PDB file of C-alpha atoms in Angstrom:
ATOM      1  CA  ILE A 230      -9.972  -4.817 -11.606  1.00  0.00           C
ATOM      2  CA  LEU A 231      -8.907  -4.326  -8.428  1.00  0.00           C
ATOM      3  CA  ALA A 232     -12.082  -5.780  -7.111  1.00  0.00           C
ATOM      4  CA  PHE A 233     -11.494  -9.155  -9.328  1.00  0.00           C
ATOM      5  CA  LEU A 234      -8.113  -8.718  -8.205  1.00  0.00           C
ATOM      6  CA  GLN A 235      -8.544  -9.088  -4.621  1.00  0.00           C
ATOM      7  CA  LYS A 236      -9.569 -12.313  -4.774  1.00  0.00           C
ATOM      8  CA  ASN A 237      -6.326 -13.380  -4.838  1.00  0.00           C
ATOM      9  CA  THR A 238      -6.168 -17.049  -7.152  1.00  0.00           C
ATOM     10  CA  ALA A 239      -9.179 -16.973  -9.652  1.00  0.00           C
ATOM     11  CA  PHE A 240     -10.820 -19.691 -11.793  1.00  0.00           C
ATOM     12  CA  PHE A 241     -10.529 -19.879 -15.227  1.00  0.00           C
ATOM     13  CA  GLY A 242     -11.414 -22.531 -18.520  1.00  0.00           C
ATOM     14  CA  PHE A 243     -11.466 -23.827 -22.037  1.00  0.00           C
ATOM     15  CA  GLU A 244     -11.810 -26.129 -24.417  1.00  0.00           C
ATOM     16  CA  LEU A 245     -11.054 -26.390 -28.107  1.00  0.00           C
ATOM     17  CA  ILE A 246     -13.111 -28.699 -31.510  1.00  0.00           C
ATOM     18  CA  ILE A 247      -9.774 -30.065 -33.395  1.00  0.00           C
ATOM     19  CA  PRO A 248     -11.181 -31.181 -36.528  1.00  0.00           C
ATOM     20  CA  PHE A 249      -8.616 -33.549 -38.482  1.00  0.00           C
ATOM     21  CA  GLU A 250      -9.222 -36.123 -40.937  1.00  0.00           C
ATOM     22  CA  SER A 251      -8.412 -39.790 -40.458  1.00  0.00           C
ATOM     23  CA  ASP A 252      -9.171 -42.565 -43.561  1.00  0.00           C
ATOM     24  CA  GLY A 253     -10.460 -40.181 -46.085  1.00  0.00           C
ATOM     25  CA  GLN A 254     -13.293 -38.810 -43.003  1.00  0.00           C
ATOM     26  CA  GLN A 255     -13.375 -35.351 -41.073  1.00  0.00           C
ATOM     27  CA  LYS A 256     -13.572 -36.065 -37.506  1.00  0.00           C
ATOM     28  CA  THR A 257     -12.923 -33.873 -34.613  1.00  0.00           C
ATOM     29  CA  THR A 258     -11.570 -34.274 -30.773  1.00  0.00           C
ATOM     30  CA  ARG A 259     -12.096 -32.023 -28.048  1.00  0.00           C
ATOM     31  CA  ILE A 260      -9.610 -31.061 -25.338  1.00  0.00           C
ATOM     32  CA  SER A 261     -10.446 -28.965 -22.809  1.00  0.00           C
ATOM     33  CA  ARG A 262      -9.029 -27.766 -18.970  1.00  0.00           C
ATOM     34  CA  GLU A 263     -10.240 -26.061 -15.716  1.00  0.00           C
ATOM     35  CA  ASP A 264      -8.096 -25.267 -13.903  1.00  0.00           C
ATOM     36  CA  GLU A 265      -6.488 -21.794 -10.932  1.00  0.00           C
ATOM     37  CA  ILE A 266      -4.084 -19.313 -11.168  1.00  0.00           C
ATOM     38  CA  ALA A 267      -2.485 -16.879  -8.049  1.00  0.00           C
ATOM     39  CA  LEU A 268      -3.363 -13.872  -9.268  1.00  0.00           C
ATOM     40  CA  PRO A 269      -1.213 -10.733  -9.018  1.00  0.00           C
ATOM     41  CA  ALA A 270      -0.615  -9.555  -6.453  1.00  0.00           C
ATOM     42  CA  LEU A 271      -1.323  -5.619  -4.782  1.00  0.00           C
ATOM     43  CA  PRO A 272       1.051  -3.359  -3.825  1.00  0.00           C
ATOM     44  CA  GLU A 273       1.988  -3.584   0.157  1.00  0.00           C
ATOM     45  CA  VAL A 274       2.417  -0.400   2.357  1.00  0.00           C
ATOM     46  CA  LYS A 275       3.852  -0.015   6.159  1.00  0.00           C
ATOM     47  CA  VAL A 276       5.661   1.841   7.767  1.00  0.00           C
ATOM     48  CA  ASN A 277       9.424   1.020   8.753  1.00  0.00           C
ATOM     49  CA  LEU A 278      10.398   3.103  10.315  1.00  0.00           C
ATOM     50  CA  ALA A 279       8.037   6.318  12.742  1.00  0.00           C
ATOM     51  CA  GLN A 280      10.044   7.060  15.629  1.00  0.00           C
ATOM     52  CA  ALA A 281       9.976  11.167  17.322  1.00  0.00           C
ATOM     53  CA  ALA A 282      11.956  13.310  19.709  1.00  0.00           C
ATOM     54  CA  LYS A 283      11.066  15.685  22.430  1.00  0.00           C
ATOM     55  CA  VAL A 284      12.728  18.314  22.021  1.00  0.00           C
ATOM     56  CA  PRO A 285      11.770  20.579  25.499  1.00  0.00           C
ATOM     57  CA  ASN A 286       9.012  23.327  26.179  1.00  0.00           C
ATOM     58  CA  LYS A 287       9.048  24.080  22.528  1.00  0.00           C
ATOM     59  CA  SER A 288       8.129  20.494  20.290  1.00  0.00           C
ATOM     60  CA  ILE A 289       8.275  16.725  19.210  1.00  0.00           C
ATOM     61  CA  ASP A 290       9.868  16.007  16.931  1.00  0.00           C
ATOM     62  CA  ALA A 291       8.459  12.978  14.779  1.00  0.00           C
ATOM     63  CA  SER A 292       9.611  10.867  11.607  1.00  0.00           C
ATOM     64  CA  PHE A 293       7.892   8.203   9.779  1.00  0.00           C
ATOM     65  CA  GLU A 294       9.420   6.424   6.873  1.00  0.00           C
ATOM     66  CA  VAL A 295       6.645   5.185   4.880  1.00  0.00           C
ATOM     67  CA  ILE A 296       7.581   2.079   1.819  1.00  0.00           C
ATOM     68  CA  LEU A 297       5.462   0.960  -0.868  1.00  0.00           C
ATOM     69  CA  GLN A 298       6.617  -2.785  -1.956  1.00  0.00           C
ATOM     70  CA  ASN A 299       5.652  -4.556  -5.483  1.00  0.00           C
ATOM     71  CA  PRO A 300       5.643  -8.428  -4.387  1.00  0.00           C
ATOM     72  CA  ASN A 301       5.025  -9.266  -7.791  1.00  0.00           C
ATOM     73  CA  ASP A 302       6.994 -11.091 -10.923  1.00  0.00           C
ATOM     74  CA  PHE A 303       6.291  -7.815 -13.144  1.00  0.00           C
ATOM     75  CA  ASP A 304       6.799  -3.819 -12.944  1.00  0.00           C
ATOM     76  CA  ILE A 305       3.349  -1.999 -11.677  1.00  0.00           C
ATOM     77  CA  ASN A 306       3.586   1.576 -12.261  1.00  0.00           C
ATOM     78  CA  ILE A 307       2.259   4.028  -9.271  1.00  0.00           C
ATOM     79  CA  ASP A 308       1.290   7.548 -10.916  1.00  0.00           C
ATOM     80  CA  LYS A 309       0.447   8.334  -7.222  1.00  0.00           C
ATOM     81  CA  PHE A 310       0.171   7.994  -3.295  1.00  0.00           C
ATOM     82  CA  THR A 311      -1.659  10.586  -1.101  1.00  0.00           C
ATOM     83  CA  TYR A 312      -2.489  10.168   2.663  1.00  0.00           C
ATOM     84  CA  GLU A 313      -3.343  12.012   5.557  1.00  0.00           C
ATOM     85  CA  LEU A 314      -0.973  11.718   8.962  1.00  0.00           C
ATOM     86  CA  LEU A 315      -2.766  11.578  12.473  1.00  0.00           C
ATOM     87  CA  LEU A 316      -1.610  11.467  16.196  1.00  0.00           C
ATOM     88  CA  GLU A 317      -3.847  10.938  18.540  1.00  0.00           C
ATOM     89  CA  ASP A 318      -6.558  10.422  15.806  1.00  0.00           C
ATOM     90  CA  LYS A 319      -6.146  14.030  14.993  1.00  0.00           C
ATOM     91  CA  LYS A 320      -5.092  15.480  11.811  1.00  0.00           C
ATOM     92  CA  PHE A 321      -1.551  16.607  11.881  1.00  0.00           C
ATOM     93  CA  GLU A 322      -0.270  15.756   7.446  1.00  0.00           C
ATOM     94  CA  ASP A 323      -1.635  14.994   4.384  1.00  0.00           C
ATOM     95  CA  GLY A 324       0.757  15.413   1.562  1.00  0.00           C
ATOM     96  CA  MET A 325       0.957  13.441  -1.913  1.00  0.00           C
ATOM     97  CA  VAL A 326       4.007  12.181  -3.571  1.00  0.00           C
ATOM     98  CA  ALA A 327       3.801  11.770  -6.974  1.00  0.00           C
ATOM     99  CA  LEU A 328       6.113   8.358  -8.633  1.00  0.00           C
ATOM    100  CA  ASP A 329       4.909   8.314 -11.832  1.00  0.00           C
ATOM    101  CA  GLN A 330       7.313   5.326 -12.403  1.00  0.00           C
ATOM    102  CA  VAL A 331       8.116   2.106 -11.948  1.00  0.00           C
ATOM    103  CA  ILE A 332       8.377  -0.339  -8.976  1.00  0.00           C
ATOM    104  CA  PHE A 333      10.618  -2.746 -10.072  1.00  0.00           C
ATOM    105  CA  GLN A 334       9.692  -6.365  -9.878  1.00  0.00           C
ATOM    106  CA  GLY A 335      10.237  -7.931  -5.978  1.00  0.00           C
ATOM    107  CA  THR A 336      11.709  -4.570  -4.718  1.00  0.00           C
ATOM    108  CA  ALA A 337      10.334  -1.099  -2.548  1.00  0.00           C
ATOM    109  CA  TRP A 338      10.005   2.054  -3.009  1.00  0.00           C
ATOM    110  CA  MET A 339      10.577   4.503   0.318  1.00  0.00           C
ATOM    111  CA  PHE A 340       9.004   8.423   1.107  1.00  0.00           C
ATOM    112  CA  GLU A 341       9.876   9.667   4.960  1.00  0.00           C
ATOM    113  CA  GLU A 342       7.418  12.350   6.528  1.00  0.00           C
ATOM    114  CA  ASN A 343       8.189  14.505   8.928  1.00  0.00           C
ATOM    115  CA  VAL A 344       6.305  17.137  11.411  1.00  0.00           C
ATOM    116  CA  LYS A 345       7.384  19.089  13.430  1.00  0.00           C
ATOM    117  CA  LEU A 346       4.178  18.781  17.222  1.00  0.00           C
ATOM    118  CA  ASP A 347       4.862  22.777  17.926  1.00  0.00           C
ATOM    119  CA  ALA A 348       4.156  23.717  21.224  1.00  0.00           C
ATOM    120  CA  ALA A 349       2.913  26.637  20.337  1.00  0.00           C
ATOM    121  CA  LEU A 350      -0.433  25.090  18.044  1.00  0.00           C
ATOM    122  CA  LEU A 351      -1.088  21.777  20.468  1.00  0.00           C
ATOM    123  CA  LYS A 352      -1.649  23.961  23.799  1.00  0.00           C
ATOM    124  CA  GLU A 353      -3.397  21.517  25.850  1.00  0.00           C
ATOM    125  CA  GLU A 354      -2.145  18.522  24.417  1.00  0.00           C
ATOM    126  CA  PHE A 355       0.842  19.400  24.446  1.00  0.00           C
ATOM    127  CA  LYS A 356       1.611  18.930  28.144  1.00  0.00           C
ATOM    128  CA  SER A 357      -0.554  15.842  28.439  1.00  0.00           C
ATOM    129  CA  TRP A 358       2.015  14.752  25.653  1.00  0.00           C
ATOM    130  CA  MET A 359       4.897  15.358  26.191  1.00  0.00           C
ATOM    131  CA  LYS A 360       4.500  13.823  29.438  1.00  0.00           C
ATOM    132  CA  LYS A 361       4.435  10.511  27.668  1.00  0.00           C
ATOM    133  CA  SER A 362       5.881   7.435  26.236  1.00  0.00           C
ATOM    134  CA  GLN A 363       5.041   6.882  23.305  1.00  0.00           C
ATOM    135  CA  ILE A 364       2.197   8.077  21.444  1.00  0.00           C
ATOM    136  CA  LYS A 365      -0.734   6.855  18.785  1.00  0.00           C
ATOM    137  CA  TYR A 366      -0.489   7.532  14.923  1.00  0.00           C
ATOM    138  CA  GLN A 367      -2.580   6.205  11.038  1.00  0.00           C
ATOM    139  CA  LEU A 368      -1.840   6.368   8.562  1.00  0.00           C
ATOM    140  CA  LYS A 369      -5.046   6.384   5.493  1.00  0.00           C
ATOM    141  CA  GLY A 370      -3.158   6.566   1.766  1.00  0.00           C
ATOM    142  CA  THR A 371      -4.645   6.060  -1.597  1.00  0.00           C
ATOM    143  CA  MET A 372      -2.542   4.620  -3.581  1.00  0.00           C
ATOM    144  CA  ILE A 373      -3.057   5.452  -7.048  1.00  0.00           C
ATOM    145  CA  ILE A 374      -2.128   2.993  -9.586  1.00  0.00           C
ATOM    146  CA  SER A 375      -1.849   2.446 -13.337  1.00  0.00           C
ATOM    147  CA  LYS A 376      -4.366   0.086 -15.177  1.00  0.00           C
ATOM    148  CA  VAL A 377      -5.928  -1.137 -11.637  1.00  0.00           C
ATOM    149  CA  GLY A 378      -7.550   2.144 -10.554  1.00  0.00           C
ATOM    150  CA  SER A 379      -7.260   2.803  -6.520  1.00  0.00           C
ATOM    151  CA  VAL A 380      -5.989   1.443  -3.034  1.00  0.00           C
ATOM    152  CA  GLN A 381      -7.212   1.948  -0.138  1.00  0.00           C
ATOM    153  CA  VAL A 382      -4.666   1.866   3.130  1.00  0.00           C
ATOM    154  CA  GLU A 383      -4.290   2.315   6.515  1.00  0.00           C
ATOM    155  CA  LEU A 384      -2.421   1.606   9.319  1.00  0.00           C
ATOM    156  CA  SER A 385      -2.081   2.004  12.797  1.00  0.00           C
ATOM    157  CA  ASP A 386      -0.097   1.708  15.475  1.00  0.00           C
ATOM    158  CA  THR A 387       2.569   3.335  18.285  1.00  0.00           C
ATOM    159  CA  ILE A 388       5.656   6.037  18.693  1.00  0.00           C
ATOM    160  CA  GLN A 389       7.707   6.363  20.765  1.00  0.00           C
ATOM    161  CA  ILE A 390       8.930   9.463  21.730  1.00  0.00           C
ATOM    162  CA  ASN A 391      12.343  10.024  23.666  1.00  0.00           C
TER     163      ASN A 391
END
């Protein structure tokens, strides 16, 4: 189903043969049509807000607001969203948000992930990160959508450190 939906459009065709009687004789007529239709869109995932703050000699506290948006004219059910968060190509956090709920047509669902980058754990990396005004992040995830399957997402950007 997923591969089909990723095509965005699909062609269809049909032909009807309609029997009827005219002037006492059995006759048939044919009606046919071919066309292209738009397919439902997969939910969109985006980082709505990413921010970080330095706590001198202790930590960098980062916060990410992630939005799952349903652009369709109908409701969809996302069973769960699993993800991992990488900062400067190093894995820091992974988790799962068990939704098992409907995201209504044209609406979104949001969750927030907070990460504390502890100086004691990062050691040398922490010192170099404290000198930076921004760091690179990646959010890799998988949405499990009822009746569709798994959808992989990967987002990356930079986050300003205040």
